[in-house]
Short mmCIF file of C-alpha atoms in Angstrom, two decimals:
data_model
loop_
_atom_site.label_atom_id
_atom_site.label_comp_id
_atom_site.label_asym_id
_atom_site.label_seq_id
_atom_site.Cartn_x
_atom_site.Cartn_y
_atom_site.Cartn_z
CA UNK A 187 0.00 0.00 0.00
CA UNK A 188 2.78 2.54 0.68
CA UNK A 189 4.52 1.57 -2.42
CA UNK A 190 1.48 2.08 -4.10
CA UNK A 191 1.01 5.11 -2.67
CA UNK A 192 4.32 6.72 -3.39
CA UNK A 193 4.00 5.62 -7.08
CA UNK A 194 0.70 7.23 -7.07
CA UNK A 195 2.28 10.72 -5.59
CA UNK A 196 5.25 10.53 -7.83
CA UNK A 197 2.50 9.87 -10.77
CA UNK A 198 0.83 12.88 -10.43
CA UNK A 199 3.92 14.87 -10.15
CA UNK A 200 5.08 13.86 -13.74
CA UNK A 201 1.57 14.81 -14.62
CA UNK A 202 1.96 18.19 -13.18
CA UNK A 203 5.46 19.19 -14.76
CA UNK A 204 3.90 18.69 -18.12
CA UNK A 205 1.47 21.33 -17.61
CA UNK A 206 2.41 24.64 -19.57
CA UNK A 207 3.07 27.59 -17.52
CA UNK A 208 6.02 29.34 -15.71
CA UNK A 209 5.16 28.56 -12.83
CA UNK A 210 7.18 26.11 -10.17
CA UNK A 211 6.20 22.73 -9.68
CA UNK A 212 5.16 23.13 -6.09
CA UNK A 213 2.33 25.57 -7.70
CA UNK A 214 1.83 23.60 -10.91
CA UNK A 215 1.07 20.03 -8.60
CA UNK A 216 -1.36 22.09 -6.41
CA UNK A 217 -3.48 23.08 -9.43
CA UNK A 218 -3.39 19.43 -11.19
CA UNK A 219 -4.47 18.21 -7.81
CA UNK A 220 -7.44 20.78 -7.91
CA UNK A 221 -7.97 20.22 -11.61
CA UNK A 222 -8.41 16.81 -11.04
CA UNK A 223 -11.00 16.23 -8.37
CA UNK A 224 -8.45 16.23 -5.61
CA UNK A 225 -8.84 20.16 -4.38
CA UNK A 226 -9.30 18.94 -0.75
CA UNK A 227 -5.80 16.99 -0.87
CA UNK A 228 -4.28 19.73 -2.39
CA UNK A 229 -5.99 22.34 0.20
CA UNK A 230 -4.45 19.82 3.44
CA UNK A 231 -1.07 19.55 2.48
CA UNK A 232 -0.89 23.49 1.65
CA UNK A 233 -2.17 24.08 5.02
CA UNK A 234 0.15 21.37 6.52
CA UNK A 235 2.90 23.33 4.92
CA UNK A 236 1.84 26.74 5.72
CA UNK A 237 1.30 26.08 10.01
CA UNK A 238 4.38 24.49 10.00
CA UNK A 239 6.46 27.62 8.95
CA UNK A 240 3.96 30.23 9.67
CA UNK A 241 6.73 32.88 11.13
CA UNK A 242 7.07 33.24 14.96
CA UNK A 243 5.17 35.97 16.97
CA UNK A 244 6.62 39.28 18.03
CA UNK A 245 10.11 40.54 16.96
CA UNK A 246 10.42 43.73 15.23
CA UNK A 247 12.34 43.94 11.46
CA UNK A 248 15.67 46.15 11.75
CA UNK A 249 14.61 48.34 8.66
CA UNK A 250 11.73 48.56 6.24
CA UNK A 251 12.93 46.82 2.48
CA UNK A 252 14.67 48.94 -0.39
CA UNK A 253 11.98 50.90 -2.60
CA UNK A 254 12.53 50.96 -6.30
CA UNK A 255 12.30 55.23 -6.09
CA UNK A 256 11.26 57.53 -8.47
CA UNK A 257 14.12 59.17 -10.52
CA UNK A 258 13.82 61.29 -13.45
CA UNK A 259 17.00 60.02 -14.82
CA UNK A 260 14.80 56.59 -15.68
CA UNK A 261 11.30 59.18 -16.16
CA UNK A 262 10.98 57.93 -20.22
CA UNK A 263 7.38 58.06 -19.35
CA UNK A 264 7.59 61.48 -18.54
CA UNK A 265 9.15 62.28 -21.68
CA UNK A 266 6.48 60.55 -23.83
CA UNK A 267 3.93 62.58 -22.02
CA UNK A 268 5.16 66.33 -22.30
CA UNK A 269 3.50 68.94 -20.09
CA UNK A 270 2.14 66.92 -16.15
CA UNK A 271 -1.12 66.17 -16.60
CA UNK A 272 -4.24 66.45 -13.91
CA UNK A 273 -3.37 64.26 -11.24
CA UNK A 274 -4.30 63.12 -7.44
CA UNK A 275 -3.20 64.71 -4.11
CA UNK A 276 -0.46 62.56 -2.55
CA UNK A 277 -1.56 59.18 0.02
CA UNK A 278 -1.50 60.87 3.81
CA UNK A 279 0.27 58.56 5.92
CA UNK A 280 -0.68 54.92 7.29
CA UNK A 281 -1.87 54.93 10.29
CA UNK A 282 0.25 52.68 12.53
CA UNK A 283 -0.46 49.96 15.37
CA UNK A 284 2.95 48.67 16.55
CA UNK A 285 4.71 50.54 18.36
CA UNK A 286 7.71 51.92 18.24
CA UNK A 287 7.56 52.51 14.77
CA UNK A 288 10.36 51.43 12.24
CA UNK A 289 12.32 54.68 10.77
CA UNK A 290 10.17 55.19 7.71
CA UNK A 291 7.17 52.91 8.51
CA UNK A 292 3.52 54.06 6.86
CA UNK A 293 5.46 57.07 5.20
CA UNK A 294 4.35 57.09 1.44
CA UNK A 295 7.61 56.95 -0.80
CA UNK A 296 7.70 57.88 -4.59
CA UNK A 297 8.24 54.84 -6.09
CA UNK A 298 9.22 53.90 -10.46
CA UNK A 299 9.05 55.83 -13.54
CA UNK A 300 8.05 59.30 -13.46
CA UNK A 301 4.63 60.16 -15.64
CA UNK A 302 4.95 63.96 -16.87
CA UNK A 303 7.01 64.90 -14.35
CA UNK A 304 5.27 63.28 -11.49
CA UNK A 305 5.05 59.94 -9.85
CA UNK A 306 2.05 57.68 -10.63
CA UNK A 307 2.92 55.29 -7.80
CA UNK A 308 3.90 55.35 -4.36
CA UNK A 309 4.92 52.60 -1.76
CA UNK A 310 4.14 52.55 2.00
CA UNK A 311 5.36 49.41 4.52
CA UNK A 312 4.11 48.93 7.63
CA UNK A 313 3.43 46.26 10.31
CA UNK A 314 -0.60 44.50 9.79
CA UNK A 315 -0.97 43.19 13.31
CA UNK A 316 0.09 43.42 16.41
CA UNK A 317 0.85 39.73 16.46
CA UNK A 318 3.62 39.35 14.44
CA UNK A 319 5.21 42.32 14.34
CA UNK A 320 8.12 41.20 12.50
CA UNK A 321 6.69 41.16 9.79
CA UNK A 322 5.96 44.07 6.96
CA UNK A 323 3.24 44.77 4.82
CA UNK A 324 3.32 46.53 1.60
CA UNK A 325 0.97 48.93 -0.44
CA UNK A 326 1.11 50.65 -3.31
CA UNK A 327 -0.95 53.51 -4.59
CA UNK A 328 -1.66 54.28 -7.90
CA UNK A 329 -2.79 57.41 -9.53
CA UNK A 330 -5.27 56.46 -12.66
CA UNK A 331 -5.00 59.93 -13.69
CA UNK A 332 -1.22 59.59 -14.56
CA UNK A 333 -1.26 55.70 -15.55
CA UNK A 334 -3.54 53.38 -16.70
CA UNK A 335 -4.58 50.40 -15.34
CA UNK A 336 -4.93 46.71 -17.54
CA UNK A 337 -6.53 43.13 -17.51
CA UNK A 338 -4.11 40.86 -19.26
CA UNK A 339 -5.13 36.91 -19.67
CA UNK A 340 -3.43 34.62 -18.94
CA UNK A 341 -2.49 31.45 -21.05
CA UNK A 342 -4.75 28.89 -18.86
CA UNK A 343 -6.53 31.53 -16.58
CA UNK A 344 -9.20 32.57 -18.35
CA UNK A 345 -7.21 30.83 -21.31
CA UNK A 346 -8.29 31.14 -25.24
CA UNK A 347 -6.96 33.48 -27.73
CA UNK A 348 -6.92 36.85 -27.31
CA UNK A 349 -5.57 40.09 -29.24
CA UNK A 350 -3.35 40.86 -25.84
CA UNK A 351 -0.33 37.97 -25.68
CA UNK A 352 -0.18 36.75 -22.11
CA UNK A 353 2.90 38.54 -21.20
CA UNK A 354 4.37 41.90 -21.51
CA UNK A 355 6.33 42.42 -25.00
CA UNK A 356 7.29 45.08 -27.63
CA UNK A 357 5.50 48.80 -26.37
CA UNK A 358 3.40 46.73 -23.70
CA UNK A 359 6.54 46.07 -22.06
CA UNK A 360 8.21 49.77 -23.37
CA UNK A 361 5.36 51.74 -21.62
CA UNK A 362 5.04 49.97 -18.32
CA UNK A 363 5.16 51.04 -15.30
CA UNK A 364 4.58 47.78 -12.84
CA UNK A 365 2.38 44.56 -12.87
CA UNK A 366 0.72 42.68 -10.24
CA UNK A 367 -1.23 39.37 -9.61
CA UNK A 368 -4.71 38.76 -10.63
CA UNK A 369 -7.25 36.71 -8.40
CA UNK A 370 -7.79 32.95 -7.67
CA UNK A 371 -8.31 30.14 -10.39
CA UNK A 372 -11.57 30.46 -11.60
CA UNK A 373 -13.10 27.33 -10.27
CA UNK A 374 -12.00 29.01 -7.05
CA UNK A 375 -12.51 32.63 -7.66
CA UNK A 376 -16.57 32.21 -7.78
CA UNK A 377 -16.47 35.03 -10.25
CA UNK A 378 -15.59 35.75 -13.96
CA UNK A 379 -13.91 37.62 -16.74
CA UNK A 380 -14.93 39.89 -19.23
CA UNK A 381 -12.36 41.88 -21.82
CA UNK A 382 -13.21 44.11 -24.51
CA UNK A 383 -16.78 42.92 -24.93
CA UNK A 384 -16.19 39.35 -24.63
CA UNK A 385 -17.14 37.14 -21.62
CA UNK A 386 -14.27 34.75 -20.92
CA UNK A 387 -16.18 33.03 -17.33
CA UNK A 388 -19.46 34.39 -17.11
CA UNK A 389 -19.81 37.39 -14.60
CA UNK A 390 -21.53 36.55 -11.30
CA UNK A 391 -24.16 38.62 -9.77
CA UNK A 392 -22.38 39.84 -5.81
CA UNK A 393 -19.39 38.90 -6.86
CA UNK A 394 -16.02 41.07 -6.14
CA UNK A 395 -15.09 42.77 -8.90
CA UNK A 396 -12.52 45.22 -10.46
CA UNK A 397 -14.11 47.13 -13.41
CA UNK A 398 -11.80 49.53 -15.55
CA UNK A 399 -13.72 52.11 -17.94
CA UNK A 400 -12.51 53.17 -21.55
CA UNK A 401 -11.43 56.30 -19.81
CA UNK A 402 -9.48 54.84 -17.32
CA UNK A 403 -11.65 54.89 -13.95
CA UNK A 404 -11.19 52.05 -12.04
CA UNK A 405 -13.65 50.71 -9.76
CA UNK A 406 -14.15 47.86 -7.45
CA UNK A 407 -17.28 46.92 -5.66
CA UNK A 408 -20.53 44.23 -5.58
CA UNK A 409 -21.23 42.85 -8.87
CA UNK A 410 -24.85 44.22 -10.00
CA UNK A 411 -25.14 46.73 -7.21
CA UNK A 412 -22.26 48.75 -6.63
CA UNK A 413 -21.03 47.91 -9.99
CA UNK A 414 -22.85 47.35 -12.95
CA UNK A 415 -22.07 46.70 -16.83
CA UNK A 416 -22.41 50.05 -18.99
CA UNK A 417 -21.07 50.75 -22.41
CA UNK A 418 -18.28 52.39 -20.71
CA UNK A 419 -16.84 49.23 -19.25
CA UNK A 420 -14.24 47.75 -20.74
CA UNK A 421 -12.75 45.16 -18.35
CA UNK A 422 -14.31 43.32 -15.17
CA UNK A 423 -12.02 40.92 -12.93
CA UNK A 424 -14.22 39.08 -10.06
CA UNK A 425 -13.02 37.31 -6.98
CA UNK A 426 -14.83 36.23 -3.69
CA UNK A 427 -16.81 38.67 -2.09
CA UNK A 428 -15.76 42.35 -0.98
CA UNK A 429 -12.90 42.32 1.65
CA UNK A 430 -13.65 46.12 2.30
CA UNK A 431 -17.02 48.24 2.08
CA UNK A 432 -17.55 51.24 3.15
CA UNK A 433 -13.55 52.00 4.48
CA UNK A 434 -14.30 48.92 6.88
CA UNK A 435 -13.34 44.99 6.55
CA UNK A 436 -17.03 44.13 4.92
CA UNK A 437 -19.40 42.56 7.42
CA UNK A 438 -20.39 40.02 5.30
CA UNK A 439 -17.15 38.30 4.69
CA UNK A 440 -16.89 35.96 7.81
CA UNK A 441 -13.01 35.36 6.99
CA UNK A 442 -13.81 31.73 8.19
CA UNK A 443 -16.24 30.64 5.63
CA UNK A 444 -15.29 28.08 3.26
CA UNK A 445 -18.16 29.05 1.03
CA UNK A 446 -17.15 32.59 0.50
CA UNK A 447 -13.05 31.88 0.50
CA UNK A 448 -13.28 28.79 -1.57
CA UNK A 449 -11.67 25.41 -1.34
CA UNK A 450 -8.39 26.80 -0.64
CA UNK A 451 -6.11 27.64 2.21
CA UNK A 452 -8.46 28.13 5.90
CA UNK A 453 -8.73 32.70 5.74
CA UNK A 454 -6.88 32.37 9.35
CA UNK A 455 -4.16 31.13 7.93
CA UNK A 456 -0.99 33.51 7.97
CA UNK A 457 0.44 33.56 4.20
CA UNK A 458 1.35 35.29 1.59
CA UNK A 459 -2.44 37.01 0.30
CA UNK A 460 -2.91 40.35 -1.68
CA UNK A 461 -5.66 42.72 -2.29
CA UNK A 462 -6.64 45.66 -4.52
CA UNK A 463 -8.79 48.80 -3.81
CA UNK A 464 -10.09 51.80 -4.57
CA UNK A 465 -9.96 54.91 -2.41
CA UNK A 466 -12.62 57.97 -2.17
CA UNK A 467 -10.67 59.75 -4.56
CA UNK A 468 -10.23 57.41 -7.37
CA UNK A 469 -6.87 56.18 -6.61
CA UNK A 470 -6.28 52.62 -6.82
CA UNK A 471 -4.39 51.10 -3.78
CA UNK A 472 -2.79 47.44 -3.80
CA UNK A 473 -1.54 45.49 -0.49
CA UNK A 474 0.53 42.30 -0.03
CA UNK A 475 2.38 41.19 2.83
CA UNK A 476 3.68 37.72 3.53
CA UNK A 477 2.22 36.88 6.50
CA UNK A 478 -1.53 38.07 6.47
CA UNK A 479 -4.60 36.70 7.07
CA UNK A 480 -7.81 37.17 5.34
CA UNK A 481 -8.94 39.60 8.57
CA UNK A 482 -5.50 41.63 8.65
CA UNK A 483 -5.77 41.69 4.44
CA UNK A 484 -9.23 44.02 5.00
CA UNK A 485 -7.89 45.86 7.97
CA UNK A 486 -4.21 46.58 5.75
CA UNK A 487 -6.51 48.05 2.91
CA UNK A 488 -9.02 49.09 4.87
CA UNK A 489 -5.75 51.66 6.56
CA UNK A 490 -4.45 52.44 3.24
CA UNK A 491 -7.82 54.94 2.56
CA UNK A 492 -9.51 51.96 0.76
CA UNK A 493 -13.53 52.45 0.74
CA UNK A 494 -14.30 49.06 -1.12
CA UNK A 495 -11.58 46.18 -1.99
CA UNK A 496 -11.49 42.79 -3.05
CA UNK A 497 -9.07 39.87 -1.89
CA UNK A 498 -6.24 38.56 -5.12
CA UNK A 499 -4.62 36.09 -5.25
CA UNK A 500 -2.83 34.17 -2.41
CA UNK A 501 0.54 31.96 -1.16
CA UNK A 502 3.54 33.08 -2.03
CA UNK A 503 4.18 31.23 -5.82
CA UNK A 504 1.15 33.89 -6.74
CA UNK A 505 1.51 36.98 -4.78
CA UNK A 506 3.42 39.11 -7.45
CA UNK A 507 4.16 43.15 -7.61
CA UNK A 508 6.96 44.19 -9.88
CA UNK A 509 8.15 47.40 -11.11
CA UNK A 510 9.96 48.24 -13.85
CA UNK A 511 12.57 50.93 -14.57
CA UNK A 512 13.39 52.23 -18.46
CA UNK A 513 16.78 52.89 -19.52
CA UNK A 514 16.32 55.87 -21.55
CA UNK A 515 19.44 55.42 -23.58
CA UNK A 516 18.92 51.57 -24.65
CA UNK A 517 15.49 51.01 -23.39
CA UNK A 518 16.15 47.89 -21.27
CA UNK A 519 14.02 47.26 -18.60
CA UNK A 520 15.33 46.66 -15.11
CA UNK A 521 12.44 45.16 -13.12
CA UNK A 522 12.29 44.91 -9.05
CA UNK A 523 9.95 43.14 -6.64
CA UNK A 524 7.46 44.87 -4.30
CA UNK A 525 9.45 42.84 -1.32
CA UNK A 526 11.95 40.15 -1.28
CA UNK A 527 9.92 37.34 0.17
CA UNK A 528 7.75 37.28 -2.92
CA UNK A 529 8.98 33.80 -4.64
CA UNK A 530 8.65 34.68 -8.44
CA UNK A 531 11.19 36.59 -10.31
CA UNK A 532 10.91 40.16 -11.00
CA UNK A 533 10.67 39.35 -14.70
CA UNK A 534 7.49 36.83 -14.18
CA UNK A 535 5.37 38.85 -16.54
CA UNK A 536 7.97 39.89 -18.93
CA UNK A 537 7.53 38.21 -22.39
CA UNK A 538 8.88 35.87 -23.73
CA UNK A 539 7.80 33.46 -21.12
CA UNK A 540 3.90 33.13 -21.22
CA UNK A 541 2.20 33.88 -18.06
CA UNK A 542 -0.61 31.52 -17.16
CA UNK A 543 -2.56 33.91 -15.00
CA UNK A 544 -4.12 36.82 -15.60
CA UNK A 545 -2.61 39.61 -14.04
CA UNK A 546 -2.36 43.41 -14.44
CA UNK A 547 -0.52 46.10 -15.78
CA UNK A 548 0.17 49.58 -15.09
CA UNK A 549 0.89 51.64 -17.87
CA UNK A 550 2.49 55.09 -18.80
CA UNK A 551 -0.10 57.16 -21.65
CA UNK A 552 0.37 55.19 -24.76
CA UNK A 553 0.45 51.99 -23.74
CA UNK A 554 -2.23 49.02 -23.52
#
């Protein structure tokens, strides 16, 4: 029985390094397990894994991580845009619950390319909990006024063909700024997709969702209430249900429920998760940390001025914000990670690997 057993395990890993992606095996056998009736096997041993070397309580970190800056002598975006356009007041600072602070900590910092002169995104770090306290949580905020956000799809997630290859090549990859991870597998995600008029997964009614406009708003609320389908909409990403309504972690998400969080890891769990918002003012704020749980996930976004926000994806093969910095004399791209512990490479999204996730991009005017 153990022989069999083993044979079996080592069957199904085969299985799994034959499926196309650039993704690691670890991350490719969790989703054969899940795409082949075995979600709940797949769902222990990740939780298994995850208590075991869930990081200790307490400590304190001896310095926030680098921040890929703003610096005008990499601003090509700035260039391409002429005169600064209209743009968003500065983020006001995180407010903080661990005490003493780290130098630095919940200070928004100017962070990539410059857009006409200005910066479209900054960075803030700062501790979640009061639990485990050496640990840091990052945001971003991003002004949709100087860049634009876009839904890319991935190779297997939604899958099919589309006009947009599932990485970032040629002026896609010349005009942007950063890119970050989409939501869950859609067997998981309880949501769908929709792109340029066509419905990839069909669009669920309360549903999470992200919706960009042709002009470049970006929204995220209910699906059918607080966000609805208008001629205007050109991109909708769902996921779960709201993390944050109203500038509070939403009531309705119990962070315990396996109904609303899906067969995957238990929402207690401390991992790697990440989470996108929008603030009162239209800015659009993203937050990843890598040890969060679903509760400390609202409350992060909920701190970074978020009035509604939905939960990405999670664990740390997935969690993904890069940024990349233009060479203005050869064009070559030097690309950074939001924070060290994330496990993919700063080039995950850069072509001409095929990504098999959908993910986003932000953009500098004139690109996607």
């Amino acid at each position: 029985m153990v022989v069999a057993g083993v044979v079996a395990v080592a069957a199904t890993g085969v299985a799994a390094s034959r499926v196309t992606g650039n993704e690691p095996l670890s991350a490719k056998w969790a989703d054969w397990l899940r795409g082949h009736h075995m979600a709940a096997l797949a769902a222990t041993l990740e939780q298994v894994y995850y208590d075991h070397s869930a990081p200790a309580k307490g400590g304190r970190p001896k310095q926030l991580n680098p921040v890929p800056a703003a610096d005008a002598r990499t601003a090509t975006a700035a260039r391409r845009t002429g005169s600064a356009p209209a743009h968003l007041a500065p983020p006001t600072p995180v407010p903080l619950i661990v005490q003493p602070a780290v130098p630095g900590e919940g200070q928004w910092t100017p962070m990539g390319d410059l857009v006409g002169g200005r910066p479209a995104m900054y960075e803030a770090q700062f501790r979640a909990d009061d639990q485990y306290t050496s640990q840091i949580t990052s945001a971003v905020w991003i002004d949709p006024t100087l860049a634009r956000l876009s839904l890319v799809p991935g190779a297997t997630e939604p899958g099919g063909t589309w006009p947009e290859p599932p990485d970032l090549t040629g002026s896609a990859a010349a005009h942007a700024l950063a890119a970050f991870n989409g939501g869950f597998r859609f067997q998981d995600a309880h949501g769908g997709f929709f792109l340029d008029g066509r419905t990839a997964v069909p669009l669920q009614a309360g549903a999470a969702s992200l919706v960009i406009s042709r002009d470049g708003r970006v929204d995220v609320g209910r699906w059918g209430s607080q966000v609805t389908m208008t001629p205007s909409v050109t991109a909708v990403l769902q996921n779960l249900v709201p993390i944050v309504d109203d500038g509070r972690p939403a009531p309705d998400a119990t962070y315990a429920d396996s109904r609303i969080w899906g067969r995957t890891l238990h929402s207690s769990t401390i991992v790697a998760r990440s989470g996108v918002g929008v603030t009162a003012d239209g800015a659009v704020v993203y937050v990843a940390g890598p040890a969060l749980s679903a509760r400390t996930l609202a409350e992060s976004l909920a701190r970074v001025g978020a009035v509604r926000a939905m939960s990405l994806d999670i664990n740390p093969e997935w969690v993904t914000f890069n940024v990349y910095r233009h060479d203005p004399a050869t064009g070559a791209i030097a690309a950074a990670k939001l924070y060290p512990q994330m496990n993919r490479p700063a080039t995950r999204y850069l072509g001409p690997t095929r990504e098999s996730r959908d993910f986003f991009v932000v953009s500098a005017p004139g690109g996607p």
